[in-house]
Coordinates of C-alpha atoms in Angstrom, one line a residue:
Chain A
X1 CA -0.3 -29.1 2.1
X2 CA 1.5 -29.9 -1.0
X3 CA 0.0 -31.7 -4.1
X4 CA -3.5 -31.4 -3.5
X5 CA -4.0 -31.2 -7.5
X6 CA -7.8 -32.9 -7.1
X7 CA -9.8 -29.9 -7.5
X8 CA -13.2 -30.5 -9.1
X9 CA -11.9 -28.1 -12.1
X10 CA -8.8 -30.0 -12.5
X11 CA -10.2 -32.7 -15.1
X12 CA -12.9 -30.9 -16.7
X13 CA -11.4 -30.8 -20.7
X14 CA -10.2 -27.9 -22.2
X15 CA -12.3 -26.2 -24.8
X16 CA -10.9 -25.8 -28.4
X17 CA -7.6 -26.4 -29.9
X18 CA -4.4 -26.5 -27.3
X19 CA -5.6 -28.3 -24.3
X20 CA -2.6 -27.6 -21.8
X21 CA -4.5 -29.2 -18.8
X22 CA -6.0 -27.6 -15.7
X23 CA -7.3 -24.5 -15.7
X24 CA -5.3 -22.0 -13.5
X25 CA -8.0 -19.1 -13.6
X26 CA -11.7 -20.1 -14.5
X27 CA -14.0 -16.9 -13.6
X28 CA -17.7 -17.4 -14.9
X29 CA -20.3 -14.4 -14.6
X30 CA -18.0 -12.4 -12.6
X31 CA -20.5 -9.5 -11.5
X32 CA -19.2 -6.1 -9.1
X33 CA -20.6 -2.4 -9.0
X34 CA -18.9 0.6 -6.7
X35 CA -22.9 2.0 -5.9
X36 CA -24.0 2.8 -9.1
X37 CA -21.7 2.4 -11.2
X38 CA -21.2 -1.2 -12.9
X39 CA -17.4 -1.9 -13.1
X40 CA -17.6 -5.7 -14.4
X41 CA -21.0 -7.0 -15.5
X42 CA -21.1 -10.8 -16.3
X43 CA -17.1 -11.6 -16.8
X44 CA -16.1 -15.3 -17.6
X45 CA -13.2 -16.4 -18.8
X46 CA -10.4 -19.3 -18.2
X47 CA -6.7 -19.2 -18.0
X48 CA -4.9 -22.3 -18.7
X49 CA -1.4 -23.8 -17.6
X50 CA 1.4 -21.4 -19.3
X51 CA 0.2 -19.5 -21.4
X52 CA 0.2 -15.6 -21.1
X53 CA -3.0 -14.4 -21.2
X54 CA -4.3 -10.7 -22.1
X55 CA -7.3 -9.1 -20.5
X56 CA -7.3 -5.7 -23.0
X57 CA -9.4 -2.9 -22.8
X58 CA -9.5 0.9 -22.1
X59 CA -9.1 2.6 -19.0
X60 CA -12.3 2.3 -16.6
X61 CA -13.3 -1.0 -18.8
X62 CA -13.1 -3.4 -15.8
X63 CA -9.8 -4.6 -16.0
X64 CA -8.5 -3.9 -13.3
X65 CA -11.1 -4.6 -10.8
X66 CA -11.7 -8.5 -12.6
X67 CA -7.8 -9.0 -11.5
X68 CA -8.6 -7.7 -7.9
X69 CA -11.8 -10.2 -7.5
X70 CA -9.1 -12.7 -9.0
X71 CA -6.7 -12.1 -6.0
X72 CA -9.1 -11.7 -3.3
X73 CA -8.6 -7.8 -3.0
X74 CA -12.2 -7.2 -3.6
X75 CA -15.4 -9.3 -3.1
X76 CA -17.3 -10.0 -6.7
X77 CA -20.9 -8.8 -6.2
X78 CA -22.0 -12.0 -8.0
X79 CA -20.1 -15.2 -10.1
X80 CA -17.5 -17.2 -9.2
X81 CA -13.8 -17.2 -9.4
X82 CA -11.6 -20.0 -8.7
X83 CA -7.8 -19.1 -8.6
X84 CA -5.7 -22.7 -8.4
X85 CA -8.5 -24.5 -7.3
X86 CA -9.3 -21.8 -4.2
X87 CA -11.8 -19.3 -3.7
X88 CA -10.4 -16.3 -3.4
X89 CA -12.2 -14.3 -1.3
X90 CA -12.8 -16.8 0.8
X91 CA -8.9 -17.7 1.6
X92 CA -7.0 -14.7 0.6
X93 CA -3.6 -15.5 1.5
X94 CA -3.5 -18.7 0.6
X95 CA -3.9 -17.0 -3.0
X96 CA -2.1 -14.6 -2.5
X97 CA 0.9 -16.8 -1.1
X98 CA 0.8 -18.6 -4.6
X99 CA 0.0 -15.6 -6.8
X100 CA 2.9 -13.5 -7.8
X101 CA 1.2 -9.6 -8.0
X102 CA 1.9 -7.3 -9.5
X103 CA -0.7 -4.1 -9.3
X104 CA -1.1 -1.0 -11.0
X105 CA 0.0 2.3 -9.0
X106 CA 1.5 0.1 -6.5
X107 CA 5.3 1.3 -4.8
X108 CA 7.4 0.9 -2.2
X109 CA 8.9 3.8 0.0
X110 CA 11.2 6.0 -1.3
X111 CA 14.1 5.3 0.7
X112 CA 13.7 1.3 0.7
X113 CA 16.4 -0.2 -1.2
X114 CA 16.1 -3.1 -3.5
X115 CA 17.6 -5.7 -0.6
X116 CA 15.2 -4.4 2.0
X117 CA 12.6 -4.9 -0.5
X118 CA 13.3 -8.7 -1.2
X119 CA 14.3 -9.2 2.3
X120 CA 10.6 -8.0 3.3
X121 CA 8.5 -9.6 0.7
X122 CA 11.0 -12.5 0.9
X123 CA 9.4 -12.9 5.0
X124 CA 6.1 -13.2 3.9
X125 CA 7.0 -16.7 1.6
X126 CA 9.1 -18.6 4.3
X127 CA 11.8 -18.4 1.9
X128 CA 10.7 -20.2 -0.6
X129 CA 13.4 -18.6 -3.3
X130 CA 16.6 -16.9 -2.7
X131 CA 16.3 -13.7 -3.0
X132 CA 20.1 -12.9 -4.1
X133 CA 19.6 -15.1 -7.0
X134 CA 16.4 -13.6 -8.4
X135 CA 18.5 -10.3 -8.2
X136 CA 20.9 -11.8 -10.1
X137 CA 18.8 -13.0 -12.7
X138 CA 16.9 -9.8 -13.1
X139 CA 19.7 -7.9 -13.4
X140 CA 19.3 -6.0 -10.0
X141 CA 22.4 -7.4 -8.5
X142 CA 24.8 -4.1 -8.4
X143 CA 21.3 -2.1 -7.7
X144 CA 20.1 -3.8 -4.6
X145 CA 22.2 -0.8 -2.5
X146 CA 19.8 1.8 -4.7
X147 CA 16.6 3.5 -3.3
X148 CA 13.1 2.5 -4.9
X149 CA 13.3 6.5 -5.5
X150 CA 16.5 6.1 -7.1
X151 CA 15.6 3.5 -9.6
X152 CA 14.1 4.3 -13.1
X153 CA 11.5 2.6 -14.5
X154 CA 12.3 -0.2 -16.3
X155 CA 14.3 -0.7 -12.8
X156 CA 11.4 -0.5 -10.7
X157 CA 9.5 -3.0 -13.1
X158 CA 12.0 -5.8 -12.7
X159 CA 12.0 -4.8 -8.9
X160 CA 8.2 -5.7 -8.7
X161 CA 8.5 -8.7 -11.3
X162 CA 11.3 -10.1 -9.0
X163 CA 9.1 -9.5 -5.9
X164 CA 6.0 -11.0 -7.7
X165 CA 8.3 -14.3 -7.9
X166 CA 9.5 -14.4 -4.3
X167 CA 6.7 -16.9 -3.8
X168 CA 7.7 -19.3 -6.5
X169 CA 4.5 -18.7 -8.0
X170 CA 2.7 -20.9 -10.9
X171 CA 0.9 -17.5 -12.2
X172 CA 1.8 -13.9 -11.9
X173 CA -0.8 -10.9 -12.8
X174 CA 1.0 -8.2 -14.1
X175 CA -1.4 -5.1 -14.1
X176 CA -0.2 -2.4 -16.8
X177 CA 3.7 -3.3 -16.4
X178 CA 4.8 -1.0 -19.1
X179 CA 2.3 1.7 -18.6
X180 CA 4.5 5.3 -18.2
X181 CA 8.3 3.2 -20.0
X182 CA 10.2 4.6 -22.3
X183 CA 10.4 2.0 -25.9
X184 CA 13.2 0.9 -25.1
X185 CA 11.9 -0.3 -21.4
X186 CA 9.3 -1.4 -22.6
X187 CA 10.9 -3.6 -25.2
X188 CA 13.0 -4.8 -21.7
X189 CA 10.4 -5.8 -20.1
X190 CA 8.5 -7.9 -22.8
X191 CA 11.4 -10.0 -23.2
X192 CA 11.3 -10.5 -19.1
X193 CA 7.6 -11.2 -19.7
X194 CA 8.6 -14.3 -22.3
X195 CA 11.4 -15.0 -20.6
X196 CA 8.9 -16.1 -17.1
X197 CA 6.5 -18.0 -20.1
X198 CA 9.6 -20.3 -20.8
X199 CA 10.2 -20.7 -17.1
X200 CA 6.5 -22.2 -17.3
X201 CA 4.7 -19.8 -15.4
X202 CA 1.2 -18.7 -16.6
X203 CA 1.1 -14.8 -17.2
X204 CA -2.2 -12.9 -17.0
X205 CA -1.3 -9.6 -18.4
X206 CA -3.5 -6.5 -18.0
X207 CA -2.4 -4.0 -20.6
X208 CA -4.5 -1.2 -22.5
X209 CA -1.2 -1.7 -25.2
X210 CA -2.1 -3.4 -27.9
X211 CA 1.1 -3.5 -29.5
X212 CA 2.6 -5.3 -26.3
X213 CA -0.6 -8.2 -26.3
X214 CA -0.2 -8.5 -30.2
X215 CA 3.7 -9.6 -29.1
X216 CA 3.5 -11.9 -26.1
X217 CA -0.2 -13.2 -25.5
X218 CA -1.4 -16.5 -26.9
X219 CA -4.8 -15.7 -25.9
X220 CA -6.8 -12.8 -24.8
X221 CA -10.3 -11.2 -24.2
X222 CA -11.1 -7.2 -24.5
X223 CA -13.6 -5.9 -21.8
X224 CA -15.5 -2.8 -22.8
X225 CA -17.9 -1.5 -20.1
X226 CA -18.1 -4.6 -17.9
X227 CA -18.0 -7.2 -20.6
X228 CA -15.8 -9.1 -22.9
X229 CA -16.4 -7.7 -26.4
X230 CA -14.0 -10.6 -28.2
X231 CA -11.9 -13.3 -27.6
X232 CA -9.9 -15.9 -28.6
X233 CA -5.7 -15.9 -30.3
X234 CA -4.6 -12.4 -31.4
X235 CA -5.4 -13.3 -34.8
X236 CA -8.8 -14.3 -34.5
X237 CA -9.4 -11.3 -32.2
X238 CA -8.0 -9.2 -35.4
X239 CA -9.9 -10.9 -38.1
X240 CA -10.3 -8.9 -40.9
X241 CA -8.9 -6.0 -39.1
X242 CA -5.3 -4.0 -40.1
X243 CA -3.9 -4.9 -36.7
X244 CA -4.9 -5.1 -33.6
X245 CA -5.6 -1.9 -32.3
X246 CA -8.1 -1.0 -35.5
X247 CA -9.9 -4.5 -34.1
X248 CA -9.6 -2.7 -31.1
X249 CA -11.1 0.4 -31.7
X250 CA -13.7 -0.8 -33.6
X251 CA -14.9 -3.3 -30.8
X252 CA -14.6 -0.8 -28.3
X253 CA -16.8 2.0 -30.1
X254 CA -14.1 4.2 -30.1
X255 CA -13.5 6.1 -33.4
X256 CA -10.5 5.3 -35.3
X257 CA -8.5 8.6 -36.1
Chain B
X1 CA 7.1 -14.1 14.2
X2 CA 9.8 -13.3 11.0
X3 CA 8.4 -11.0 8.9
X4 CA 7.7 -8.7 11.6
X5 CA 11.1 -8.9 12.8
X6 CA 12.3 -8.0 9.4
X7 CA 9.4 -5.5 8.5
X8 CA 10.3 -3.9 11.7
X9 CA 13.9 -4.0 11.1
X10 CA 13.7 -2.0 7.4
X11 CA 11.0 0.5 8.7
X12 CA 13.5 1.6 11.7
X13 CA 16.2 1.7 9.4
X14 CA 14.0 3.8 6.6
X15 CA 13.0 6.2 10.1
X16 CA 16.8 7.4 10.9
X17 CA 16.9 8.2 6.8
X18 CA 14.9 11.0 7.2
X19 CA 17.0 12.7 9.7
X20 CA 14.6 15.5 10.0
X21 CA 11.6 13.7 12.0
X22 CA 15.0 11.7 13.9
X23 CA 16.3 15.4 15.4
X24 CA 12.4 17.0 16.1
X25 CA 12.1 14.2 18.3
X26 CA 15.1 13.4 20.1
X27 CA 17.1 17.3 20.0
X28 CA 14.0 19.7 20.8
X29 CA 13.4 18.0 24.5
X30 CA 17.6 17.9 24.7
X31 CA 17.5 21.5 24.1
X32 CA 14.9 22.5 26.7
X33 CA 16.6 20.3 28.8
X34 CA 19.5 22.1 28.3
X35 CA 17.8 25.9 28.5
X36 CA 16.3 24.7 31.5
X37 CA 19.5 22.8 33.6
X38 CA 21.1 26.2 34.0
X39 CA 18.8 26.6 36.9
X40 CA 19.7 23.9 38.5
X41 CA 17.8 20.6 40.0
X42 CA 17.5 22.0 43.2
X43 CA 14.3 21.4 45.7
X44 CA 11.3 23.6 44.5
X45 CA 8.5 24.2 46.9
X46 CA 7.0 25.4 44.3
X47 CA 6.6 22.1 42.8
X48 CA 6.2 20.0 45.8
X49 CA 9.6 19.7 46.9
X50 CA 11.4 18.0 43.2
X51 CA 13.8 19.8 41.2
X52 CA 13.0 21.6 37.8
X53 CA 14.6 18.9 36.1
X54 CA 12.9 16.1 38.0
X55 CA 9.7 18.2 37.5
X56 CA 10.4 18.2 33.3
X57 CA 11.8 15.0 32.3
X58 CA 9.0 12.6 32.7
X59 CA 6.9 15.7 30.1
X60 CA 9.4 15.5 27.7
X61 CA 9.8 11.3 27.5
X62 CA 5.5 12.2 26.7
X63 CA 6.7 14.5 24.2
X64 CA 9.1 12.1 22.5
X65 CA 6.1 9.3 22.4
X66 CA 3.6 11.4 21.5
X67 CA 5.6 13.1 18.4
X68 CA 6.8 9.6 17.3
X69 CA 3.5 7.7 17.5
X70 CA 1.2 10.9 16.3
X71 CA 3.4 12.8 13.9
X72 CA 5.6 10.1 12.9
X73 CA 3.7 7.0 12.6
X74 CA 0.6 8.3 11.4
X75 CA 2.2 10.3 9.1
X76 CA 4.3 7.5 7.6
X77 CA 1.0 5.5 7.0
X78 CA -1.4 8.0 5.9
X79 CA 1.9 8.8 3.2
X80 CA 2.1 4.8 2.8
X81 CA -1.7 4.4 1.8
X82 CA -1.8 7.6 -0.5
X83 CA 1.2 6.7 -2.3
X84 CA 0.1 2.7 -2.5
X85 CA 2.8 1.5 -0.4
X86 CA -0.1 -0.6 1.9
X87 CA -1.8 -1.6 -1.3
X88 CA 1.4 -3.2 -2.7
X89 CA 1.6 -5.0 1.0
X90 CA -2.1 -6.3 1.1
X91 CA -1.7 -8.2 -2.0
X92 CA 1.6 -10.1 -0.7
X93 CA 0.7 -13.1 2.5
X94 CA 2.1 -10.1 4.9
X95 CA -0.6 -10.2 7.5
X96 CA -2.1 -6.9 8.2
X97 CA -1.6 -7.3 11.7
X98 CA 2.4 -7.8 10.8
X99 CA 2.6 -4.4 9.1
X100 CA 0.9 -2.4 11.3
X101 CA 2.7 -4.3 14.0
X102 CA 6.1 -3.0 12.8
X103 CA 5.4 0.5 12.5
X104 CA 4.2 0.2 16.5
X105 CA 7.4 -1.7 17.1
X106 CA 9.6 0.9 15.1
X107 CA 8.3 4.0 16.8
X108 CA 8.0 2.2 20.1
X109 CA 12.1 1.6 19.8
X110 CA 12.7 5.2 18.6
X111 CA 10.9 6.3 22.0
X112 CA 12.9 4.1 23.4
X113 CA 15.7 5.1 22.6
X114 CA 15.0 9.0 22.8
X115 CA 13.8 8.4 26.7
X116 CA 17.5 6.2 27.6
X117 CA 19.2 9.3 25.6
X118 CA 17.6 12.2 27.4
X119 CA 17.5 10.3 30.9
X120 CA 21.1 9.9 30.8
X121 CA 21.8 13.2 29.8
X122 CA 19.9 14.6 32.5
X123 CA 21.0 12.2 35.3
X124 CA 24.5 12.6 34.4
X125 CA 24.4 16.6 33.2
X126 CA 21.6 17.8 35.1
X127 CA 21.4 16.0 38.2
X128 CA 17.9 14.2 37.7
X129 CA 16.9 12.5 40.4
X130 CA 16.0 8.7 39.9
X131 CA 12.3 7.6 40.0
X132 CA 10.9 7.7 43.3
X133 CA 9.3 3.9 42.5
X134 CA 10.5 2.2 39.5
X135 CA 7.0 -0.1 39.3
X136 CA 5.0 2.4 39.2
X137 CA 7.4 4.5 36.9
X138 CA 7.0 2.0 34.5
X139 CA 3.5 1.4 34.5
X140 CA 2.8 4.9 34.0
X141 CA 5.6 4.7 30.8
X142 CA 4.1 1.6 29.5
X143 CA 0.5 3.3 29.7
X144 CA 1.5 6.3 28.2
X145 CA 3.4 4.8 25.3
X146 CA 0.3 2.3 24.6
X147 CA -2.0 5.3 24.5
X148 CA -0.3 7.2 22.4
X149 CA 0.7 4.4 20.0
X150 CA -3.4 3.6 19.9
X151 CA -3.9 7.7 19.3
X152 CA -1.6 7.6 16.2
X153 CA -3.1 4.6 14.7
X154 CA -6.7 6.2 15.1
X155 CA -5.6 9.6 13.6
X156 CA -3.7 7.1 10.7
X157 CA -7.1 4.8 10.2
X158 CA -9.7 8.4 10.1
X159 CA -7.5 10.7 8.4
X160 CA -8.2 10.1 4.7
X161 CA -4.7 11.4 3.3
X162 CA -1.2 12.8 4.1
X163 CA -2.6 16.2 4.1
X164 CA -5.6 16.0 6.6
X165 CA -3.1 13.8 9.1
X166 CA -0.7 16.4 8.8
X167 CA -3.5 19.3 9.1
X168 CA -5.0 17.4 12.1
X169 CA -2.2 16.1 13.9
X170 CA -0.9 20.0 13.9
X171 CA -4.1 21.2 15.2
X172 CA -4.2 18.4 17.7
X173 CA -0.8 17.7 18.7
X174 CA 0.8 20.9 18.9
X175 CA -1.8 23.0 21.5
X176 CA -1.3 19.1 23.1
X177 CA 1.8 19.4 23.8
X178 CA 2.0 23.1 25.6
X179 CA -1.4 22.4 27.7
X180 CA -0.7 19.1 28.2
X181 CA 2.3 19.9 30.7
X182 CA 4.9 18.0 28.3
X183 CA 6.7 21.1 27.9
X184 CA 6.3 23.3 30.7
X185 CA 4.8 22.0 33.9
X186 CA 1.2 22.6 34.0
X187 CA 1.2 24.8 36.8
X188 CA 3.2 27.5 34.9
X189 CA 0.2 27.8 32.7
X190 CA -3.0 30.2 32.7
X191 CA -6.2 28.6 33.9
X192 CA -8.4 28.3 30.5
X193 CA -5.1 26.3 29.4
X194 CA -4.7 24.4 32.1
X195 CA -9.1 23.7 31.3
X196 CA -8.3 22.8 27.8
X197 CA -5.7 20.6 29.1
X198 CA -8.0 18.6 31.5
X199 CA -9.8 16.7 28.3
X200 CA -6.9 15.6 26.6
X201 CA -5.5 11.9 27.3
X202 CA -1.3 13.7 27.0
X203 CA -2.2 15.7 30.2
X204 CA -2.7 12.3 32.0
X205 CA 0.4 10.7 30.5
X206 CA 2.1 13.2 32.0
X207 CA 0.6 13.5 35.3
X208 CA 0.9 9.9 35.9
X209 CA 4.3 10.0 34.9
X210 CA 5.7 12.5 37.0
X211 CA 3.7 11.3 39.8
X212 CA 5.2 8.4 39.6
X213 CA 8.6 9.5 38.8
X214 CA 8.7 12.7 41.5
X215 CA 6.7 11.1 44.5
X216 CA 6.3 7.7 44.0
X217 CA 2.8 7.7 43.5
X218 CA 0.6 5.4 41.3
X219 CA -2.4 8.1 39.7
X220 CA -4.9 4.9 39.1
X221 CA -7.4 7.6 37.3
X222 CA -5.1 8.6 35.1
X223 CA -4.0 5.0 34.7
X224 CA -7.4 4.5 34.4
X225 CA -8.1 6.9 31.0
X226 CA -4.8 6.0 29.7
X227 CA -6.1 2.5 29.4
X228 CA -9.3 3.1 28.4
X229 CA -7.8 5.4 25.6
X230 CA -5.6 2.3 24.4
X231 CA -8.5 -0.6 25.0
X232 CA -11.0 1.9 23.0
X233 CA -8.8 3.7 20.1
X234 CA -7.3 0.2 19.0
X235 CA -10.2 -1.5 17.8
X236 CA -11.9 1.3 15.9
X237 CA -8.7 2.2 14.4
X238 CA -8.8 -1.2 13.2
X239 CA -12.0 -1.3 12.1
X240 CA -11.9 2.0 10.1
X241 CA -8.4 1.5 8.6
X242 CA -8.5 1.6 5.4
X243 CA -5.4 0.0 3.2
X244 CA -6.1 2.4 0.0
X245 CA -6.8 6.4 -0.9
X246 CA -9.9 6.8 -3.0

């Protein structure tokens, strides 16, 4: 079971500057439609060994439903994806037992408290870390009495980034972490994001924020529509631009106020 | 095996937090009980020769399944997939079969424990006469509890959200449990109720029950749609159960 690093992907070199080895995501023509309407229409891209990596766009872009082919949630229309070497639709929990998740809109009960919470997810792993330690190290020690109602939301976010690590993962998808966090919370939780980049896990962070992908990714792509408009380092992506969200909202179409 | 157990474990101990679904189950059949006991357990020819007591219990331990299984647990799932609670379970290795397994097992202890509670009340309060055969007593408990278990997951896997469960199950469940017999015996009702009665699988849990329980008696017909409630509910429920709201 353990070591099988001999996937056909594993020696195929790294495009471009920065060659960190194996690719941990490599998605190429990614299509998937709800009826009529086109959600992602011709997606690839490749996430390599521990780097965070931004998928940006705006809401309804795509995002969200390329990280859900990624972790076997939905079945891609068309494409591949290969997620650690595995097909994810085809083996599901084997990618989701070494995929840390975290989703957008996702809770837990009301009345759960922290512990339960661990103690639950914490089942699913075979106790692969201790949960009382990742409480400790997210700072959820004198919480883990408190009820997932009771928490705020910078709380709740180290909750589900704690959860997301049960596994011991090599990558975690965190899908719009900061969305609905006060500054300050949001500064919190970017530090917790860097903080899992020097533990050497790879980050694939889904974020509409440009601000927060300027700060922490090395690399990213923006989806507009169903397809990746730009990508490359945060730089490159903002060329010429002011910033990064001018880049942005010029890429996108959108008009800049 | 483990994370059932533990699943299982923090969904009974999230149940008696919400003490109001805890006392509609367990005190409303304690109070009938109660209203009832001042009559007495004595022989009724009325209702071939068992007591009034003898002649309630085994409706009331249907009305604790039922309202645990169809109020409770479909509730508590239709709530879990509106409010993303399942989605945030199917993307860990839980196994569906493991989460939907615990909520069984939680509100299979809870009517457990709310049939032990009202029994011994009644045998030690209200004189309640012990079941007349224990085998067939519990075949007709273990049928009954399957059924309705099967019931709640069906209403839980066609009900899109909290509001058409709770709409539903109301509709469903709360004629059910006055026609059924779980209440009142069946013979204290008017004729078109006792008619509505005849189509719904409670009625049967009942009858079987108190057969059982009163005379001794194994009712294989209503064994009969009992099973074939469970053996057809459970895989359509898990067929059309869907882990997310649109």
């Amino acid at each position: 079971m353990v070591g099988m690093d001999s996937g056909t992907n594993g020696t195929a070199p790294a495009s471009g500057g920065g060659s960190r080895g194996a690719a941990i995501i490599e998605i190429t023509d990614l299509r998937k439609a709800y009826g009529a309407t086109v959600a992602v229409d011709g997606i690839s891209l490749r996430v390599d060994r521990g780097e965070v990596f931004g998928v940006l766009g705006p809401n309804g872009a795509g995002k969200t439903t390329t990280v859900e082919c990624a972790v076997g949630l939905r079945r891609p229309d068309g494409g591949t994806v290969r997620v650690l070497g595995m097909d994810p639709a085809a083996d599901p929990e084997r990618v989701r037992r070494r995929v840390g998740i975290q989703l957008q809109q996702a809770v837990l009960p009301q009345r759960m408290t922290v512990r339960e919470a661990m103690a639950v997810f914490a089942s699913a792993y075979r106790g692969v870390v201790d949960p009382a330690a990742l409480l400790d190290e997210w700072g959820l020690r004198e919480h883990r009495r408190t009820a997932f109602g009771k928490l705020s939301g910078g709380q709740r976010q180290r909750l589900f980034i704690a959860l997301a690590l049960l596994g011991d993962p090599e990558v975690v998808v965190l899908d719009e972490l900061t969305t609905g966090l006060d500054p300050a919370a949001r500064r919190d939780t970017w530090s917790l994001v860097r903080g899992l980049r020097t533990r050497g896990v790879t980050v694939v962070l889904v974020t509409h924020a440009m601000d927060e992908a300027e700060m922490l990714c090395d690399r990213l792509v923006v989806i507009d529509r169903g397809r990746i408009v730009a990508e490359g380092a945060p730089d490159a992506v903002r060329g010429e631009h002011r910033s990064l969200e001018t880049a942005y909202l010029a890429l996108t179409g959108t008009e800049v106020a | 095996m483990r994370p059932l157990a533990v699943l299982t474990r923090v969904e009974s101990a999230l149940l008696l937090r919400e003490p109001a679904a805890v006392l509609f189950t367990l005190a409303l059949p304690l109070v009938l009980l109660t209203l009832n006991g001042a009559q007495g357990n004595a022989p009724d020819p009325d209702l071939g020769g068992a007591g009034v007591i003898d002649a309630l219990v085994p409706g009331y331990l249907v009305y604790v399944m039922a309202t645990s299984a169809i109020m409770g647990m479909a509730e508590t799932l239709a709530d879990y997939r509106d409010r993303g609670v399942l989605r945030r379970m199917r993307i860990s290795p839980l196994r569906p079969w493991q989460i939907l397994g615990s909520h069984a097992l939680t509100h299979l202890a809870m009517s457990a424990v709310g049939a032990v509670v009202l029994v011994a009340v009644a045998a030690t309060a209200f004189d309640l006469r012990l079941p007349a055969s224990w085998a067939a007593t519990s075949t007709a408990l273990l049928l009954a509890a399957a059924s309705t278990v099967a019931t709640g997951f069906l209403l839980a896997a066609v009900l899109p959200t909290v509001r058409t469960t709770q709409a539903v199950a109301a509709v469903l469940y709360f004629p059910a449990i006055f026609v059924s017999g779980a209440l009142f015996p069946r013979e204290a009702l008017p004729e078109f109720a006792q008619r509505i009665g005849d189509v719904l699988p409670m009625t049967y849990a009942v009858r079987a029950l108190r057969e059982a329980w009163t005379d001794g008696v194994v009712d294989w017909p209503a064994l009969g749609i009992l099973a074939s409630v469970t053996v057809v509910a459970t895989p359509v429920a898990v067929r059309v159960f869907r882990w997310e709201s649109n």
